[in-house]
Amino acid sequence: MRKKIIAANWKMNMTQGESEAFITTFVREIGDFDAVEIVLVPPFTSIPKVSELLTQTQNIKLGAQNMYWERSGAFTGEISPAMLRELFVRYVVLGHSERRALFGETDEIINRKMLAAYEQVLRPILCIGETLPQRERGEVESVLRQQLHGSLAKVDAKELHETVIAYEPVWAIGTGKTASAAQAQEAHAFIRKTLGEISDKATAEKVRIQYGGSVKPDNARELLSQPDIDGALVGGASLDPRSFAQIVQAGAPNE
Ligand code: PEP
């Protein structure tokens, strides 16, 4: 059984004060709910505050939105994996479509970051997904295959097991358009099959694959009940603690 993992990608939102207010309300809403692994992914400047506040909880983990692959040095504006570890960050989102489109990140760059993350015992949340023109040209599988092979080069089975894949169709991010549960399940099954080819079938069965793209309280349950959807990466709806709590609770296994 793969435990579901639901992460809040706050992007360039949430000051320290806003993060504190969020956590107060969110913790009140979810209590000690731990049927799902919960990860908050604040911007860098709020990580120390969120890290400190999360020491008072058992069931919420901390993630970062990006990092550089070098340990230290003349890389103005960058943050190293060790700097994140020092703040008790466990997960790092890599290859988000906004980083690919706005900041020129390639699969090769993402791969270097993945390998550096494992070295510092950080678990990558690797984002992949096709654009609308790619979907319309029937290229979904070839795009996903290429992103997986490129980003996961030289990643061994143990590291892959620790990795979370986030399938995020670019046309569904921040647009209010969600992939249907059937479309998402089809892509997730393809991703799992490809992971089996890259590594081995048993490892692929253990990897958690999140869906991301306009997940909201009213569509979360249907998406999360698909056999190969093991969680969600939530942008817009994760900025509201009550909405995010409802999405997290929709991930609880059915009795
Ligand atoms: C995201 O940025 O990872 C995302 C899925 O955003 P949204 O939920 O706003 O579509």
Tab-separated table of C-alpha atoms and ligand atoms in Angstrom:
chain	number	residue	atom	x	y	z
A	1	MET	CA	0.000	0.000	0.000
A	2	ARG	CA	1.364	3.401	-0.993
A	3	LYS	CA	0.574	6.071	1.607
A	4	LYS	CA	-0.843	9.105	-0.150
A	5	ILE	CA	1.201	12.300	-0.092
A	6	ILE	CA	-0.421	15.707	-0.483
A	7	ALA	CA	1.777	18.791	-0.768
A	8	ALA	CA	1.016	22.521	-0.678
A	9	ASN	CA	3.125	24.417	-3.222
A	10	TRP	CA	2.801	28.005	-2.057
A	11	LYS	CA	4.938	29.333	-4.942
A	12	MET	CA	5.921	33.015	-4.433
A	13	ASN	CA	3.238	33.565	-1.793
A	14	MET	CA	3.086	33.574	2.012
A	15	THR	CA	5.234	35.854	4.133
A	16	GLN	CA	6.364	34.519	7.511
A	17	GLY	CA	3.368	36.121	9.209
A	18	GLU	CA	0.938	34.684	6.655
A	19	SER	CA	2.559	31.261	7.012
A	20	GLU	CA	2.053	31.380	10.771
A	21	ALA	CA	-1.625	32.308	10.394
A	22	PHE	CA	-2.068	29.488	7.850
A	23	ILE	CA	-0.506	26.890	10.156
A	24	THR	CA	-2.611	27.953	13.141
A	25	THR	CA	-5.843	27.458	11.169
A	26	PHE	CA	-4.682	24.371	9.271
A	27	VAL	CA	-3.604	22.541	12.431
A	28	ARG	CA	-6.944	23.392	14.045
A	29	GLU	CA	-8.740	21.911	11.010
A	30	ILE	CA	-6.796	18.655	10.668
A	31	GLY	CA	-5.744	17.922	14.267
A	32	ASP	CA	-3.549	14.814	14.350
A	33	PHE	CA	-4.863	13.406	11.036
A	34	ASP	CA	-2.113	11.234	9.620
A	35	ALA	CA	-3.825	8.951	7.119
A	36	VAL	CA	-2.065	10.978	4.433
A	37	GLU	CA	1.501	12.354	4.406
A	38	ILE	CA	1.202	16.157	4.433
A	39	VAL	CA	3.959	18.459	3.131
A	40	LEU	CA	4.067	22.265	3.213
A	41	VAL	CA	6.320	23.855	0.584
A	42	PRO	CA	6.837	27.545	1.451
A	43	PRO	CA	9.067	30.074	-0.336
A	44	PHE	CA	12.663	30.080	0.973
A	45	THR	CA	12.198	33.114	3.234
A	46	SER	CA	9.373	31.459	5.168
A	47	ILE	CA	11.100	28.084	5.587
A	48	PRO	CA	12.811	28.916	8.938
A	49	LYS	CA	9.527	30.120	10.453
A	50	VAL	CA	7.526	27.161	9.144
A	51	SER	CA	10.257	24.762	10.273
A	52	GLU	CA	10.115	26.178	13.792
A	53	LEU	CA	6.298	26.007	13.925
A	54	LEU	CA	6.231	22.425	12.626
A	55	THR	CA	8.346	21.215	15.536
A	56	GLN	CA	5.089	21.415	17.508
A	57	THR	CA	3.313	19.002	15.136
A	58	GLN	CA	3.941	15.340	14.301
A	59	ASN	CA	2.068	14.972	11.045
A	60	ILE	CA	3.278	17.776	8.757
A	61	LYS	CA	6.565	17.740	6.848
A	62	LEU	CA	8.514	20.514	5.198
A	63	GLY	CA	9.523	20.919	1.559
A	64	ALA	CA	11.346	23.490	-0.583
A	65	GLN	CA	10.426	24.703	-4.059
A	66	ASN	CA	13.883	24.502	-5.630
A	67	MET	CA	17.614	24.286	-4.890
A	68	TYR	CA	20.973	24.361	-6.676
A	69	TRP	CA	23.133	21.272	-7.080
A	70	GLU	CA	26.446	22.614	-5.734
A	71	ARG	CA	27.359	22.436	-2.034
A	72	SER	CA	28.587	26.049	-1.707
A	73	GLY	CA	30.430	28.737	-3.628
A	74	ALA	CA	29.971	31.647	-5.996
A	75	PHE	CA	26.381	31.032	-7.098
A	76	THR	CA	24.626	34.294	-6.260
A	77	GLY	CA	20.964	33.860	-5.418
A	78	GLU	CA	21.076	30.083	-5.067
A	79	ILE	CA	20.388	27.766	-2.114
A	80	SER	CA	22.248	24.482	-1.503
A	81	PRO	CA	20.803	21.120	-0.435
A	82	ALA	CA	22.761	21.295	2.854
A	83	MET	CA	21.180	24.686	3.658
A	84	LEU	CA	17.768	23.078	3.308
A	85	ARG	CA	18.718	20.090	5.448
A	86	GLU	CA	19.870	22.414	8.213
A	87	LEU	CA	16.285	23.710	8.382
A	88	PHE	CA	14.838	20.159	8.546
A	89	VAL	CA	13.520	20.257	4.992
A	90	ARG	CA	12.691	16.694	3.835
A	91	TYR	CA	11.315	17.188	0.306
A	92	VAL	CA	12.347	19.399	-2.597
A	93	VAL	CA	10.177	20.147	-5.627
A	94	LEU	CA	12.296	19.883	-8.788
A	95	GLY	CA	11.429	20.598	-12.394
A	96	HIS	CA	8.170	22.441	-11.779
A	97	SER	CA	6.754	23.601	-15.126
A	98	GLU	CA	7.153	27.245	-14.044
A	99	ARG	CA	10.883	26.643	-13.520
A	100	ARG	CA	11.117	24.884	-16.870
A	101	ALA	CA	9.195	27.602	-18.757
A	102	LEU	CA	10.282	30.795	-16.967
A	103	PHE	CA	13.784	29.900	-15.777
A	104	GLY	CA	15.008	27.625	-18.583
A	105	GLU	CA	15.386	24.429	-16.565
A	106	THR	CA	16.112	21.424	-18.748
A	107	ASP	CA	15.917	17.724	-17.907
A	108	GLU	CA	19.715	17.751	-17.627
A	109	ILE	CA	19.685	20.559	-15.048
A	110	ILE	CA	16.879	18.822	-13.159
A	111	ASN	CA	18.856	15.570	-13.194
A	112	ARG	CA	21.888	17.273	-11.607
A	113	LYS	CA	19.615	18.648	-8.893
A	114	MET	CA	18.017	15.229	-8.323
A	115	LEU	CA	21.409	13.571	-7.781
A	116	ALA	CA	22.495	16.368	-5.411
A	117	ALA	CA	19.236	16.024	-3.447
A	118	TYR	CA	19.764	12.292	-2.787
A	119	GLU	CA	23.301	13.009	-1.579
A	120	GLN	CA	21.864	15.230	1.165
A	121	VAL	CA	19.011	12.834	1.961
A	122	LEU	CA	16.400	15.150	0.486
A	123	ARG	CA	13.503	13.488	-1.313
A	124	PRO	CA	12.740	15.028	-4.707
A	125	ILE	CA	9.200	15.709	-5.879
A	126	LEU	CA	9.919	15.545	-9.601
A	127	CYS	CA	7.365	17.424	-11.737
A	128	ILE	CA	6.642	16.330	-15.279
A	129	GLY	CA	3.798	17.043	-17.687
A	130	GLU	CA	2.848	18.022	-21.198
A	131	THR	CA	1.696	21.366	-22.589
A	132	LEU	CA	-1.641	21.743	-24.392
A	133	PRO	CA	-0.102	21.790	-27.910
A	134	GLN	CA	1.852	18.627	-27.039
A	135	ARG	CA	-1.367	16.912	-25.886
A	136	GLU	CA	-3.194	18.044	-29.016
A	137	ARG	CA	-0.407	16.630	-31.193
A	138	GLY	CA	-0.735	13.255	-29.415
A	139	GLU	CA	2.676	13.567	-27.762
A	140	VAL	CA	1.743	12.984	-24.101
A	141	GLU	CA	3.549	9.647	-23.803
A	142	SER	CA	6.679	10.707	-25.674
A	143	VAL	CA	6.981	13.908	-23.587
A	144	LEU	CA	6.541	12.049	-20.290
A	145	ARG	CA	8.956	9.319	-21.353
A	146	GLN	CA	11.617	11.859	-22.314
A	147	GLN	CA	11.203	13.883	-19.104
A	148	LEU	CA	11.431	10.737	-16.957
A	149	HIS	CA	14.470	9.303	-18.731
A	150	GLY	CA	16.256	12.680	-18.741
A	151	SER	CA	15.530	13.644	-15.141
A	152	LEU	CA	16.143	10.179	-13.704
A	153	ALA	CA	19.456	9.402	-15.447
A	154	LYS	CA	21.872	7.607	-13.065
A	155	VAL	CA	19.184	7.354	-10.342
A	156	ASP	CA	19.267	3.908	-8.724
A	157	ALA	CA	16.303	1.842	-7.493
A	158	LYS	CA	16.702	2.880	-3.854
A	159	GLU	CA	16.754	6.567	-4.823
A	160	LEU	CA	13.796	6.128	-7.143
A	161	HIS	CA	11.824	4.574	-4.295
A	162	GLU	CA	12.414	7.767	-2.262
A	163	THR	CA	11.277	9.960	-5.144
A	164	VAL	CA	7.781	11.326	-5.605
A	165	ILE	CA	6.682	12.004	-9.180
A	166	ALA	CA	4.159	14.799	-9.726
A	167	TYR	CA	2.235	14.522	-12.984
A	168	GLU	CA	1.206	18.081	-13.744
A	169	PRO	CA	-0.281	18.699	-17.182
A	170	VAL	CA	0.872	22.262	-17.851
A	171	TRP	CA	-2.516	23.222	-19.331
A	172	ALA	CA	-4.186	22.397	-15.988
A	173	ILE	CA	-1.875	24.424	-13.717
A	174	GLY	CA	-3.512	27.545	-12.329
A	175	THR	CA	-6.082	27.525	-15.141
A	176	GLY	CA	-9.067	25.990	-13.369
A	177	LYS	CA	-8.999	23.211	-16.007
A	178	THR	CA	-8.446	19.842	-14.366
A	179	ALA	CA	-7.535	16.679	-16.208
A	180	SER	CA	-10.475	14.312	-15.881
A	181	ALA	CA	-9.910	11.475	-13.425
A	182	ALA	CA	-9.687	9.095	-16.414
A	183	GLN	CA	-7.125	11.269	-18.250
A	184	ALA	CA	-5.025	11.570	-15.109
A	185	GLN	CA	-5.213	7.841	-14.334
A	186	GLU	CA	-4.146	7.000	-17.891
A	187	ALA	CA	-1.072	9.240	-17.613
A	188	HIS	CA	-0.207	7.912	-14.141
A	189	ALA	CA	-0.404	4.291	-15.325
A	190	PHE	CA	1.893	5.184	-18.225
A	191	ILE	CA	4.350	6.876	-15.838
A	192	ARG	CA	4.412	3.804	-13.591
A	193	LYS	CA	5.007	1.530	-16.598
A	194	THR	CA	7.877	3.773	-17.741
A	195	LEU	CA	9.403	3.787	-14.235
A	196	GLY	CA	9.341	-0.021	-14.421
A	197	GLU	CA	11.331	0.146	-17.664
A	198	ILE	CA	13.812	2.661	-16.229
A	199	SER	CA	14.236	0.688	-12.993
A	200	ASP	CA	12.259	-2.464	-12.223
A	201	LYS	CA	8.590	-3.291	-11.818
A	202	ALA	CA	8.696	-3.840	-8.039
A	203	THR	CA	10.299	-0.419	-7.458
A	204	ALA	CA	7.840	1.271	-9.831
A	205	GLU	CA	4.970	-0.188	-7.779
A	206	LYS	CA	6.331	1.541	-4.665
A	207	VAL	CA	6.828	5.023	-6.164
A	208	ARG	CA	4.176	7.557	-5.281
A	209	ILE	CA	2.788	9.575	-8.190
A	210	GLN	CA	0.950	12.800	-7.350
A	211	TYR	CA	-1.466	14.603	-9.627
A	212	GLY	CA	-1.242	18.394	-9.873
A	213	GLY	CA	-3.319	20.895	-11.806
A	214	SER	CA	-6.224	22.858	-10.342
A	215	VAL	CA	-6.909	20.337	-7.563
A	216	LYS	CA	-9.713	21.725	-5.382
A	217	PRO	CA	-11.838	20.393	-2.507
A	218	ASP	CA	-14.618	19.489	-4.963
A	219	ASN	CA	-12.511	17.400	-7.384
A	220	ALA	CA	-9.921	15.955	-4.987
A	221	ARG	CA	-11.826	12.851	-3.896
A	222	GLU	CA	-12.479	11.563	-7.408
A	223	LEU	CA	-8.880	12.152	-8.530
A	224	LEU	CA	-7.429	10.622	-5.368
A	225	SER	CA	-9.560	7.491	-5.668
A	226	GLN	CA	-7.875	6.435	-8.952
A	227	PRO	CA	-5.627	3.383	-8.534
A	228	ASP	CA	-2.391	5.053	-9.670
A	229	ILE	CA	-2.975	8.511	-8.142
A	230	ASP	CA	-1.089	8.537	-4.859
A	231	GLY	CA	-1.540	12.136	-3.831
A	232	ALA	CA	-1.676	15.697	-5.053
A	233	LEU	CA	0.581	18.692	-5.542
A	234	VAL	CA	-1.688	21.655	-4.894
A	235	GLY	CA	-0.984	25.260	-5.876
A	236	GLY	CA	-3.784	27.826	-5.688
A	237	ALA	CA	-6.104	25.890	-3.366
A	238	SER	CA	-3.269	25.294	-0.890
A	239	LEU	CA	-3.110	28.988	0.019
A	240	ASP	CA	-6.347	28.694	1.970
A	241	PRO	CA	-5.912	26.504	5.072
A	242	ARG	CA	-9.528	25.287	5.053
A	243	SER	CA	-9.449	24.315	1.358
A	244	PHE	CA	-6.125	22.558	1.799
A	245	ALA	CA	-7.439	20.718	4.879
A	246	GLN	CA	-10.437	19.482	2.888
A	247	ILE	CA	-8.157	18.245	0.069
A	248	VAL	CA	-5.923	16.437	2.566
A	249	GLN	CA	-8.922	14.801	4.225
A	250	ALA	CA	-10.239	13.687	0.800
A	251	GLY	CA	-7.089	11.552	0.527
A	252	ALA	CA	-7.994	9.329	3.497
A	253	PRO	CA	-8.360	5.690	2.431
A	254	ASN	CA	-11.969	4.552	2.119
A	255	GLU	CA	-13.031	2.400	5.040
B	1	PEP	C1	1.226	23.671	-9.101
B	1	PEP	O1	1.718	24.758	-9.291
B	1	PEP	O2	1.969	22.713	-8.826
B	1	PEP	C2	-0.223	23.525	-9.262
B	1	PEP	C3	-0.703	22.330	-9.423
B	1	PEP	O3	-0.968	24.682	-9.221
B	1	PEP	P1	-2.586	24.784	-9.200
B	1	PEP	O4	-3.077	23.822	-8.158
B	1	PEP	O5	-2.860	26.216	-8.852
B	1	PEP	O6	-3.057	24.414	-10.574
